[in-house]
Every structure is written in structure tokens, then in C-alpha cells.
Amino acid sequence: MKLIKDKVFFKLAAGLAIPIILQDILNSSVNMVDTFMIGKLGENEVAAVGLANQLFFIYQLIIFGITSGSAIFIGQYWGKRDVKSIHKVMGISICLSLFFSFIFSATAFLIPEKIMSLYSKDPNVVKLGCDYLNIVIISYFFSPLILSLNSALRATELTKLPMCTTFISLFTNIIFNYLFIFQLGLGVKGAAAATVLARFIEISFQIFFIYKLKTPIAAKPSMYLKADKEFLKSFFKVTVPVILNEFMWALGTSIYNMAYKYSGTEAQAAIQIASTIQNLFIVMGTGMGFACNIMLSNALGAGDIKKAISYSRKCIKISIMLSCFMGLILLLSSDFILTFFDVSETVKNYTYYLFIVTAVGLIVKTYNYTTIVGILRSGGDTKFCLILDSATVWFIGIPFAFLGSAILSLPIYITFALVYMEEVVKFFISTKRVLSNKWAKTLIN
């Protein structure tokens, strides 16, 4: 195969993708460890923590939108080795991310009961979720810094450093979870405290290594605040659609969980378990998608549009192969994974069928991540991505979620399968856009 013979591409792709994939596995493992340990407490606790994290999910994806938009510019500036402009982009990204951290942490602190009642009708689940939220919001101030620095490191091809600091976070999270949840008997409050401490330690090590190793993104604080009016204008023109894209998609996805509450607490617990496992199995595809974004951004920044287009086709093929492989592994390991959760047989049965839906859906989901985040955004085609993502979630996914759960009272796994129709529609539209090559543009002078 011609794809396999391109050693230059594979060496570059593997060098970028493998550390990103490992980091994403570690990140997903942090969430999975939380779910496993909290799962030992019962299904109410699993549902409560999963639903309480819906606010963080929306917040995190807004930050991801900011850092993804920033990464487009950082990647292209790195293609021409313009370090000063990279620092300007980072400054905007960090300041904007911290602004949203204040908004979301204040919301979680002031109205936790109202937030939880949106997702659950169970008073016990609402109370447990509020207990968790009141502590975990402290970590909301660490996350924007972590994500901003991780994104900048990845875009400048320093993918191993974020992987190392994420490993430190996973290790400390496991220790604190065990200590607080089981040894001290703090339950969901202990899980929240462990998350806060793990994030604090992660950002501390991250900043230390960035400056100790004298990475390209290290600079005096004043250097991050040099952006002028024209620079800000060009930044927001591309980045605002990305932020809106992630916000609308995150809000829509969160509304899915509002719909799922009509299926009951057991169904919600199954959804939280399945979503956590899905995040672990999707990392190879998303890691390849992010590596694709870096390679294409660097090529476009250097003015090599032909190379960017060629690489985009190869990234799609690899993404499909990886997602098929991971879907098969999930199908084969479903029974074994369920042994880690102390939940009712009903929840286990729901989760098993959700795993089957997820295993099949991985193929289109990771493909869409590669085409939208990896390819289209690399050239600044962010308005198209905003329209596509938002339209499919709000006009296909959400109506199907309420139709299956609230109106037809279908089993949760059938409703979940209906929601996946948004990914199928997105598959065809994003493919057409990629093949048009309209996205392949250089954004910097």
C-alpha cells in the first residue's frame, strides 16, 4: 500500500500522535479511575458525580474551543518559527480561558441545586452532586492553564511533556482517591478533593518543566501581553467560531443528559459508565486527529498547501483503521470491563448494550473528529465547522434524545443509538467539505 510506504509521513505522524494518544489515555484513565472508585460506593454516587461534571464538561469544551482556535495559529506560526507571535496567541488564550473559569465557578458555587435538578429528579442524586460540586469547582481555575499550555506544547511539536505531566496527575489522583474515598470515608467529597489536588500538582509540574527545559513557549509574563488590535482581530475572526462551536456542541450534548433523566437513575448511571469507557477507547482516533491538525497547520504555515492536502487524506485512512480496531477491542472486552463496577444487574445490562452501540459508533465519531478538528480547522474553516456541528446536535441529536427517552420511553441503549444519527449525517457532509480542499489556507502573513 502506498500509505504504508510513506515513511516520512508515518515517522512524523507517529512522533506526534503516540504521545498525544498516550496522554489522552492517561486523561481518560483519570476519569475512569474516578468512575471505578466511585462505582464502589453505588449507582447513585456514579450518577451524581457524572451529572455534576456536566457543568465542567460544558466549561471544558469552551476552553477546548479557545485552545483549539489558538492552536491553529500557534501551529501555523511554528511552521515559520515565529516564536514571538506564539507568545501573543498564548496570552490571549490564557486570559480568555481564565475569564470563563470565573463565570463557571461562580455559577457552580451559587446555584448547585438548580444545576443538578436539570439533570436528575432523584433528591439523593441531587444532594450528592451538590456535595461534589462545592469542592471540585476549585479545580476550575487550574484547568484553563493546563489546557492552554498543553495545546501550545502540542502545536509546537512538544507532545511528550504534556504526556508526562498527565501521568503525574493520574498517579496522584489514584493515591488521593484511595485515601479520601476509602480510608477517610469522604465519599464523593473525597473524589472532588482528590481531583483538585491532582490538578494543582499537574499545573505546578507543567510550569516547572516548561521553563526548566527552556521550551519555545516559555517567556517572561509581559511577552504574553503584546498583542495589538490587528493581531486580536485576526485571532478572534478564526477563534470565535471555534469557541461557539464547542459551546453549542457541549451544551447540546449536556442536554442529552437532561433527556436521559426521563429514563431513570439506573439508565443515567449506565450512560455515565459507558461515556467514561467510550472516552478511553476513542483516544487513538482523536489523538490521530489532533496530530493531523498539527501536521497540517505546520505545513500550511510554511505555505505548503499540496503537502497539507496529501497528509489530510492519509490521516483519514489511519483514523478509520484505528477506530475499527478499538471498536473491536471494546466489543471483546465488554464483559470484563463490567466486572469493575458494583452496580445492579439492570445497570450492567444497560451498559453492555451501550458498549455495543459505542463500539460501532466509534468509527464515525473518530472519523468526524479527524475531518472537523484535524483537517477543516487547521486551515481556519471554522465557520463551516460551527454550522455543521451545531446543526447536527440541535436538529438531529437532541430531538432524537427526547423522542426516545421522554416520549417513546425506549430502552436507553436504543435512544443512545438514535442520538448517534447526528454523527452519521456529519460523516457525509464533512467528507464532501474535506474533498473540496476549500479548507486548505494559510492564515498568517
XYZ file of C-alpha atoms in Angstrom:
445
model
C 0.000 0.000 0.000
C 1.192 3.499 -0.873
C 0.038 4.718 2.555
C 2.350 2.303 4.362
C 5.353 3.135 2.130
C 5.339 6.850 3.029
C 7.955 6.615 5.760
C 8.340 10.391 6.193
C 4.640 10.801 6.889
C 4.496 7.836 9.242
C 7.534 8.951 11.204
C 6.079 12.432 11.663
C 2.568 11.148 12.407
C 3.769 8.550 14.899
C 6.109 11.020 16.638
C 3.211 13.421 17.192
C 0.294 11.024 17.605
C 1.732 8.431 20.005
C 2.465 10.875 22.884
C -0.923 12.561 22.299
C -2.718 9.210 22.331
C -0.876 8.152 25.490
C -1.731 11.465 27.147
C -5.397 11.122 26.173
C -5.391 7.571 27.530
C -3.981 8.894 30.793
C -6.570 11.686 30.863
C -9.370 9.213 30.240
C -7.832 6.911 32.833
C -8.122 9.688 35.425
C -11.859 9.862 34.730
C -12.133 6.077 34.560
C -10.366 5.631 37.903
C -12.763 8.157 39.436
C -15.711 6.247 37.996
C -14.349 2.870 39.126
C -13.682 4.044 42.671
C -16.933 5.965 42.985
C -18.666 2.936 41.450
C -17.707 1.015 44.573
C -19.981 3.367 46.531
C -23.088 2.661 44.402
C -25.027 3.739 41.337
C -26.405 6.918 42.982
C -22.856 8.157 43.530
C -21.841 7.251 39.957
C -24.820 9.126 38.537
C -24.322 12.118 40.875
C -20.644 12.682 40.038
C -21.195 12.107 36.321
C -24.085 14.571 36.207
C -22.319 17.129 38.412
C -19.474 17.072 35.905
C -21.841 18.133 33.114
C -21.177 21.769 34.024
C -17.451 21.112 33.870
C -17.982 19.308 30.552
C -19.516 22.444 29.032
C -16.844 24.646 30.595
C -14.012 22.361 29.486
C -15.199 22.306 25.893
C -15.405 26.103 25.801
C -11.791 26.158 26.971
C -11.030 23.494 24.367
C -12.597 25.799 21.770
C -10.325 28.642 22.878
C -7.192 26.482 22.924
C -8.105 24.757 19.637
C -8.523 28.123 17.940
C -5.213 29.204 19.438
C -3.544 26.002 18.273
C -4.465 26.807 14.661
C -2.378 29.981 14.873
C 0.368 28.513 17.060
C 0.751 25.599 14.631
C 1.000 27.890 11.618
C 3.377 30.318 13.383
C 5.512 27.362 14.439
C 5.625 26.324 10.759
C 7.597 29.539 10.123
C 9.231 29.538 13.624
C 7.678 32.866 14.687
C 8.028 32.404 18.475
C 7.052 35.970 19.446
C 3.664 35.617 17.766
C 3.179 32.266 19.512
C 3.574 34.030 22.872
C 0.968 36.620 21.873
C -1.532 33.885 20.972
C -0.864 32.093 24.261
C -1.501 35.276 26.240
C -4.901 35.759 24.607
C -5.768 32.095 25.153
C -4.872 32.092 28.855
C -6.651 35.371 29.658
C -9.807 34.349 27.820
C -9.814 30.910 29.473
C -9.438 32.374 32.959
C -12.358 34.728 32.276
C -14.632 31.733 31.642
C -13.284 29.943 34.721
C -14.637 32.759 36.914
C -18.052 32.584 35.247
C -18.470 28.824 35.612
C -17.022 28.501 39.107
C -19.295 31.314 40.343
C -22.317 29.610 38.748
C -21.491 26.253 40.357
C -20.926 27.908 43.752
C -24.131 29.989 43.767
C -26.736 27.600 42.314
C -25.539 23.968 42.607
C -29.040 22.628 43.402
C -30.570 24.207 40.310
C -27.787 22.816 38.142
C -28.223 19.280 39.487
C -32.023 19.381 39.242
C -31.679 19.964 35.494
C -30.167 16.506 35.137
C -31.872 14.400 37.813
C -35.238 14.003 39.505
C -33.713 11.902 42.314
C -33.236 14.037 45.519
C -30.406 11.807 46.720
C -28.524 12.179 43.435
C -29.048 15.968 43.534
C -27.652 16.203 47.104
C -24.600 14.065 46.329
C -23.942 16.089 43.181
C -24.056 19.366 45.127
C -21.576 17.983 47.691
C -19.218 17.142 44.845
C -19.639 20.466 43.025
C -18.953 22.612 46.098
C -15.404 21.248 46.277
C -14.447 20.406 42.694
C -15.050 23.982 41.448
C -11.632 24.914 42.861
C -10.089 22.862 40.047
C -11.863 25.083 37.512
C -9.062 27.645 37.988
C -6.313 25.122 37.195
C -7.895 23.537 34.121
C -7.668 26.565 31.765
C -3.941 26.909 32.429
C -3.361 23.185 31.953
C -5.321 23.050 28.690
C -3.778 26.254 27.296
C -0.228 25.088 27.963
C -0.924 21.550 26.723
C -2.335 22.907 23.469
C 0.647 25.211 22.911
C 3.125 22.409 23.635
C 1.372 20.082 21.205
C 1.185 22.700 18.451
C 4.947 23.271 18.752
C 5.526 19.502 18.447
C 6.457 19.026 22.122
C 3.909 16.296 22.720
C 5.876 14.258 25.270
C 5.872 16.894 28.015
C 2.051 17.059 28.389
C 2.041 13.254 28.463
C 4.467 13.222 31.408
C 2.578 15.795 33.473
C -0.720 13.997 32.802
C 0.856 10.784 34.116
C 1.799 12.630 37.299
C -1.815 13.809 37.588
C -3.144 10.254 37.152
C -0.755 8.830 39.758
C -1.585 11.464 42.364
C -5.314 11.225 41.636
C -5.308 7.475 42.316
C -3.474 7.945 45.613
C -5.715 10.768 46.841
C -8.867 8.980 45.663
C -7.967 5.871 47.632
C -7.031 7.911 50.695
C -10.040 10.264 50.718
C -12.800 7.960 49.440
C -11.976 4.730 51.266
C -9.526 5.407 54.077
C -11.158 8.614 55.313
C -14.669 7.664 54.147
C -15.371 11.021 52.468
C -17.252 9.512 49.511
C -17.981 11.917 46.644
C -16.454 14.804 48.620
C -13.205 12.827 48.747
C -13.300 12.281 44.985
C -13.715 16.030 44.458
C -10.824 16.866 46.813
C -8.595 14.337 45.025
C -9.368 15.969 41.656
C -8.461 19.424 42.979
C -5.127 18.281 44.400
C -4.237 16.269 41.286
C -4.892 19.263 39.010
C -2.864 21.581 41.239
C 0.106 19.214 41.185
C -0.212 18.796 37.403
C -0.083 22.526 36.636
C 2.802 23.009 39.087
C 4.945 20.386 37.369
C 3.889 21.632 33.949
C 5.068 25.206 34.554
C 8.286 23.966 36.166
C 9.220 21.768 33.183
C 8.255 24.385 30.569
C 10.757 26.858 31.994
C 13.338 24.356 33.193
C 13.623 22.830 29.704
C 13.510 26.275 28.048
C 10.740 25.301 25.641
C 9.702 27.697 22.825
C 6.535 28.671 24.706
C 8.463 29.815 27.796
C 8.718 33.605 28.103
C 8.508 36.481 30.545
C 4.884 37.193 31.575
C 4.971 40.555 29.782
C 5.702 38.823 26.457
C 2.286 37.127 26.557
C 0.547 40.515 26.619
C 1.993 42.079 23.445
C -0.961 41.513 21.107
C -2.136 44.671 19.317
C -5.568 45.471 17.889
C -4.919 43.964 14.465
C -3.495 40.794 15.982
C -6.547 40.412 18.240
C -8.872 40.996 15.290
C -7.291 38.235 13.186
C -7.246 35.898 16.209
C -10.918 36.322 17.106
C -12.059 36.111 13.481
C -10.938 32.477 13.382
C -11.265 31.537 17.046
C -14.748 32.845 17.949
C -16.474 30.309 15.642
C -14.435 27.545 17.305
C -15.472 28.703 20.792
C -19.123 28.943 19.727
C -18.789 25.552 18.037
C -17.557 23.864 21.215
C -20.092 25.698 23.403
C -23.071 24.792 21.225
C -21.897 21.197 20.892
C -21.184 20.873 24.632
C -24.496 22.456 25.611
C -26.337 20.194 23.207
C -24.533 17.097 24.470
C -25.315 18.141 28.048
C -28.983 18.453 27.116
C -28.827 14.793 26.091
C -28.347 14.038 29.791
C -31.360 16.179 30.624
C -33.354 13.989 28.249
C -31.894 10.777 29.709
C -33.261 11.624 33.180
C -36.674 10.511 31.906
C -35.208 7.009 31.572
C -34.405 6.868 35.320
C -31.367 6.836 37.600
C -30.267 3.338 36.535
C -30.185 4.385 32.885
C -28.253 7.543 33.792
C -25.696 5.520 35.751
C -25.254 3.256 32.710
C -24.773 6.278 30.447
C -22.079 7.709 32.755
C -20.186 4.400 32.793
C -20.483 3.947 29.018
C -19.387 7.544 28.344
C -16.315 7.129 30.529
C -15.300 3.932 28.739
C -16.054 5.494 25.346
C -13.602 8.296 26.115
C -10.914 5.700 26.795
C -11.493 3.784 23.556
C -11.825 6.835 21.330
C -8.391 8.238 22.192
C -6.473 6.603 19.347
C -8.756 8.212 16.781
C -8.832 11.622 18.456
C -5.076 11.503 19.076
C -4.532 10.934 15.382
C -6.958 13.761 14.643
C -5.026 16.193 16.824
C -1.701 15.074 15.324
C -3.281 15.651 11.907
C -4.166 19.211 12.939
C -0.565 19.874 13.985
C 0.938 18.477 10.773
C -1.495 20.327 8.537
C -1.164 23.621 10.463
C 2.626 23.442 10.258
C 2.500 22.682 6.518
C 0.020 25.484 5.828
C 2.064 27.919 7.929
C 5.095 27.069 5.802
C 2.992 27.654 2.668
C 2.991 24.009 1.513
C -0.694 23.535 0.676
C -0.065 20.485 -1.526
C 1.557 18.629 1.372
C -1.322 19.576 3.706
C -3.893 18.130 1.299
C -1.868 14.951 0.812
C -1.446 14.464 4.558
C -5.172 15.024 5.153
C -6.103 12.012 3.011
C -3.621 9.776 4.795
C -4.818 10.889 8.238
C -8.403 9.927 7.341
C -7.353 6.406 6.318
C -5.377 5.867 9.514
C -8.219 7.242 11.649
C -10.688 4.741 10.165
C -8.326 1.810 10.741
C -7.650 2.809 14.344
C -11.333 3.309 15.191
C -12.303 -0.092 13.733
C -9.574 -1.746 15.790
C -10.627 -0.016 19.026
C -14.308 -0.794 18.405
C -13.475 -4.486 18.090
C -11.440 -4.417 21.310
C -14.360 -2.780 23.153
C -16.776 -5.459 21.942
C -14.451 -8.253 23.069
C -13.724 -6.737 26.487
C -17.219 -5.506 27.457
C -17.978 -8.309 29.934
C -14.591 -7.923 31.621
C -14.965 -4.135 31.987
C -18.335 -4.530 33.714
C -16.775 -6.634 36.491
C -15.148 -3.467 37.879
C -18.494 -1.842 38.752
C -20.569 -2.662 41.851
C -23.911 -1.701 40.347
C -27.212 -3.525 39.844
C -27.721 -6.130 37.136
C -30.099 -3.744 35.376
C -27.373 -1.103 35.128
C -24.884 -3.705 33.894
C -27.295 -4.910 31.201
C -27.961 -1.357 30.034
C -24.231 -0.637 29.968
C -23.436 -3.798 27.988
C -25.793 -2.790 25.171
C -24.486 0.771 25.311
C -20.985 -0.646 24.772
C -22.203 -2.361 21.574
C -23.660 0.905 20.257
C -20.455 2.738 21.207
C -18.197 0.163 19.525
C -19.984 0.647 16.200
C -20.350 4.412 16.642
C -16.618 4.853 17.287
C -15.942 4.569 13.563
C -17.992 7.605 12.510
C -17.251 9.551 15.698
C -13.461 9.429 15.354
C -13.700 9.960 11.589
C -15.673 13.155 12.201
C -13.136 14.304 14.793
C -10.349 13.886 12.244
C -12.198 15.708 9.464
C -13.524 18.586 11.598
C -10.892 19.180 14.311
C -7.928 17.677 12.477
C -8.430 18.881 8.903
C -11.024 21.634 8.449
C -9.930 23.684 11.478
C -6.242 23.501 10.537
C -6.879 25.894 7.661
C -9.278 28.131 9.572
C -12.501 26.704 8.098
C -14.122 27.302 11.475
C -17.437 28.846 10.421
C -18.343 25.772 8.406
C -17.448 23.547 11.379
C -19.624 25.688 13.677
C -22.659 25.357 11.409
C -22.167 21.617 10.843
C -21.584 20.660 14.482
C -24.345 22.865 15.882
C -26.965 21.914 13.304
C -26.488 18.158 13.688
C -26.575 18.277 17.508
C -29.564 20.607 17.847
C -31.695 19.436 14.929
C -30.883 15.697 14.983
C -29.271 14.577 18.248
C -31.409 16.472 20.786
C -34.802 15.749 19.143
C -33.935 12.026 18.993
C -32.797 12.050 22.649
C -36.135 13.440 23.875
C -38.123 11.354 21.410
C -36.591 8.105 22.640
C -36.408 8.887 26.358
C -39.242 11.291 27.223
C -41.878 10.497 24.563
C -41.490 6.857 23.456
C -39.841 5.592 26.691
C -37.452 3.416 24.706
C -34.638 1.467 26.398
C -31.682 3.776 26.979
C -29.419 1.929 24.541
C -31.903 2.395 21.674
C -32.227 6.107 22.465
C -28.426 6.298 22.563
C -28.248 4.674 19.116
C -30.768 7.167 17.724
C -28.646 10.053 19.002
C -25.687 8.679 17.026
C -27.558 9.602 13.832
C -26.076 13.097 14.186
C -22.626 11.581 13.637
C -23.806 9.705 10.532
C -25.123 12.892 8.913
C -21.963 14.746 9.890
C -19.884 11.980 8.281
C -21.219 12.640 4.776
C -21.187 16.442 4.941
C -17.684 16.740 6.434
C -16.307 14.321 3.822
C -17.621 16.460 0.982
C -16.065 19.572 2.513
C -12.660 17.917 3.012
C -12.549 16.656 -0.567
C -13.346 20.164 -1.879
C -9.985 21.407 -0.450
C -11.606 24.767 0.404
C -10.176 24.489 3.931
C -6.501 24.460 2.830
C -5.484 28.069 3.528
C -2.553 29.877 5.122
C -3.857 32.295 7.800
C -0.654 34.147 8.736
C 1.461 36.653 6.845
